[in-house]
GROMACS .gro file of C-alpha atoms in nm:
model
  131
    1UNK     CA    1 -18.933  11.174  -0.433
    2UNK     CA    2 -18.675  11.218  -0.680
    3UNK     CA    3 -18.666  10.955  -1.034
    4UNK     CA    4 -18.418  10.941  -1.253
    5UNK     CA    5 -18.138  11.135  -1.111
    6UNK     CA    6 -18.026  10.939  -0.841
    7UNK     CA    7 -17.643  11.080  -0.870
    8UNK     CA    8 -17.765  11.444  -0.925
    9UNK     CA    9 -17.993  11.446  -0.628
   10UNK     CA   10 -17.916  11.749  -0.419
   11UNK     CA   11 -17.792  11.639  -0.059
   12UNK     CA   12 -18.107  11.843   0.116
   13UNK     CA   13 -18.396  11.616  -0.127
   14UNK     CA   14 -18.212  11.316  -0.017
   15UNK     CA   15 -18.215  11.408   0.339
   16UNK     CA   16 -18.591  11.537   0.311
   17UNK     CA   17 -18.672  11.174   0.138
   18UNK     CA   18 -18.477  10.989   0.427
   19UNK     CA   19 -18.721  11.200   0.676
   20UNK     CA   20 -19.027  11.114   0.465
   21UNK     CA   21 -18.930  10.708   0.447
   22UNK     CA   22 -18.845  10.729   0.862
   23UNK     CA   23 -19.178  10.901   0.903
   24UNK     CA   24 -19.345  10.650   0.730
   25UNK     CA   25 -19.177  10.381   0.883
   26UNK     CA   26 -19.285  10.534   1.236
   27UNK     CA   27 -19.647  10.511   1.101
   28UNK     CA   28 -19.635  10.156   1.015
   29UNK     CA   29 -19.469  10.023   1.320
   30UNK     CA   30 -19.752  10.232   1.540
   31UNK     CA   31 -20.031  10.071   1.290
   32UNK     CA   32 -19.867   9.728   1.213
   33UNK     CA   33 -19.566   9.692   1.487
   34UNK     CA   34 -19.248   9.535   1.471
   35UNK     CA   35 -19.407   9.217   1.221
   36UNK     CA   36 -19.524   9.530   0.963
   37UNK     CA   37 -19.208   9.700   0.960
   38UNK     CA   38 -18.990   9.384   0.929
   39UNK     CA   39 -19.247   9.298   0.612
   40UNK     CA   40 -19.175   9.633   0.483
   41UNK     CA   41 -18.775   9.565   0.502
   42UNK     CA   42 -18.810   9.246   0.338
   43UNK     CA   43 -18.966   9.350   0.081
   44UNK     CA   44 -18.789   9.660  -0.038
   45UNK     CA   45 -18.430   9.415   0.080
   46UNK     CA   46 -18.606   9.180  -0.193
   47UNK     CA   47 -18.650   9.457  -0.453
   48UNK     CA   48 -18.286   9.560  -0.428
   49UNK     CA   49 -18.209   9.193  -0.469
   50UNK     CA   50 -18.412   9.192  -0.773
   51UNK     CA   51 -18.224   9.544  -0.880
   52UNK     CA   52 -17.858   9.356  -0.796
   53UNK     CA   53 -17.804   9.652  -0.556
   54UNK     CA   54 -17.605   9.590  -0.286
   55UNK     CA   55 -17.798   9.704   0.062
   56UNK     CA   56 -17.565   9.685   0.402
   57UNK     CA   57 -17.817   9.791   0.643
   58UNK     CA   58 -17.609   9.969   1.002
   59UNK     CA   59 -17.302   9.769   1.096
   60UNK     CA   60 -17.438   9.456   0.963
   61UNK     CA   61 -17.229   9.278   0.692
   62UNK     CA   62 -17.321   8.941   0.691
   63UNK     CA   63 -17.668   8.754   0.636
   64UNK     CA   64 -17.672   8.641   0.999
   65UNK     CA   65 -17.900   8.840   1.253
   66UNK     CA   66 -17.926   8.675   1.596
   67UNK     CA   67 -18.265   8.605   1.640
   68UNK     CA   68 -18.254   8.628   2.031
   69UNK     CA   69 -18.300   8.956   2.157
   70UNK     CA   70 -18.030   9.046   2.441
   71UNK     CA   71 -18.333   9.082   2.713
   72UNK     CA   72 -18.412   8.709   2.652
   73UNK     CA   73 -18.096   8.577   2.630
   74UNK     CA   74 -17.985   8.305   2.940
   75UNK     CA   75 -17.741   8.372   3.155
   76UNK     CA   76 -17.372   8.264   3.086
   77UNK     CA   77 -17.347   7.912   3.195
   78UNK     CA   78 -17.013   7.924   3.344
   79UNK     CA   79 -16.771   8.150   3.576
   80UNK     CA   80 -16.655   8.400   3.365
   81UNK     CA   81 -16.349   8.556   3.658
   82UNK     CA   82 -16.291   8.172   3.685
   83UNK     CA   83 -16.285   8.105   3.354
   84UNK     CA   84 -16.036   8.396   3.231
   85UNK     CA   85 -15.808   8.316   3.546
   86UNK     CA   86 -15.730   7.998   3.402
   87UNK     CA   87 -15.724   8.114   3.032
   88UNK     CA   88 -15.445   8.383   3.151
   89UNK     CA   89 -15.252   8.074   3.328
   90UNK     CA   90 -15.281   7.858   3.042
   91UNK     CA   91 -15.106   8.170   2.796
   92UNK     CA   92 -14.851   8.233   3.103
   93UNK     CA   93 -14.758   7.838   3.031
   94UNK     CA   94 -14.737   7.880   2.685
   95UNK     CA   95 -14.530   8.191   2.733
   96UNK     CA   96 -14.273   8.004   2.938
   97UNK     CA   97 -14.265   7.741   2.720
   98UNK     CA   98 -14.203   7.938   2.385
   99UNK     CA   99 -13.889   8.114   2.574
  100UNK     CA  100 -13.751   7.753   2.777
  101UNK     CA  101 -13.753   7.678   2.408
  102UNK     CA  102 -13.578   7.893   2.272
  103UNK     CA  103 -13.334   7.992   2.548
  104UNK     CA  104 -13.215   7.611   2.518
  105UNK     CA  105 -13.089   7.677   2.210
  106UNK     CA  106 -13.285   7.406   2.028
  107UNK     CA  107 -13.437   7.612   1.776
  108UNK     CA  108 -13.832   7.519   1.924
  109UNK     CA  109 -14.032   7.806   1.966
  110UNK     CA  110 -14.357   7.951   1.874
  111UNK     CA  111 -14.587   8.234   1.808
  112UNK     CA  112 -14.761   8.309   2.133
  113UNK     CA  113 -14.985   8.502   1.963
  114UNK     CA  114 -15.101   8.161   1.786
  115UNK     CA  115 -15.141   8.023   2.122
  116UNK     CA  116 -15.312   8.285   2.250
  117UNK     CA  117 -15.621   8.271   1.971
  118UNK     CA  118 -15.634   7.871   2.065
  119UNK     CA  119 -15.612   7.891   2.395
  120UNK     CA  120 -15.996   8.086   2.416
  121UNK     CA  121 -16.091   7.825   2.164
  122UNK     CA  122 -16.005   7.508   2.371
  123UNK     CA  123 -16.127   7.664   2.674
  124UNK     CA  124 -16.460   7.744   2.487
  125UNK     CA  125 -16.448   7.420   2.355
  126UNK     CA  126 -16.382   7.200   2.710
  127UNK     CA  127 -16.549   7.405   2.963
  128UNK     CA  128 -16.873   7.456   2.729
  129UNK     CA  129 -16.907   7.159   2.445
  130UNK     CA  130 -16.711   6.881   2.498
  131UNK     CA  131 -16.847   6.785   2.827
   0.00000   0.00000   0.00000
């Protein structure tokens, strides 16, 4: 492992240290499992904490991990062909609307687009919470 010369590192003793850390994390998941490795994450995420390095570890970017894996996850409550049938109707109105507006020549009109982003809202919002 290379010390002190983490900007002159040559590309192949970073990619032979990246080897060496996956191996190793392969040995503690088959000693430990999933708990050990997660231990070993939190700690070295806690280190670069402690350093003030920032870590982004794959595509996540925010502190929020679901904690439900996909395989144990319900089943969508609702009708999802349903459920976008009557979101599309609801933009088609809104659509219509917008251009009655502004064919009538009284200056109302709207960003559908606007619409569009509050329309899966409400129908999130009535056909799921506000029951």
């Amino acid at each position: 492992m290379q010390t002190g010369e983490p900007a002159g590192a040559a590309p192949a003793d970073i990619e032979l240290d990246k080897l060496e850390w996956r191996e190793a994390l392969e040995d503690i998941l088959a000693c430990y499992g999933t708990q050990g490795v997660q231990e070993i994450l939190a700690s070295l995420g806690n280190w670069c904490a402690e350093q003030q390095l920032p870590v982004r570890v794959g595509n996540v970017s925010t502190p929020y991990l679901n904690s439900i894996p996909i395989s144990q996850q319900a089943d969508y409550p609702g009708d999802l062909e349903l459920e976008q049938r009557l979101e599309n109707i609801l933009r088609w109105n809104a659509m219509a609307m917008v251009l009655q507006g502004q064919d009538a020549g009284t200056g109302v009109g709207g960003h559908i687009a606007t619409y569009a982003s509050a329309a899966t809202l409400m129908e999130v919002g009535f056909n799921h919470f506000f029951r």
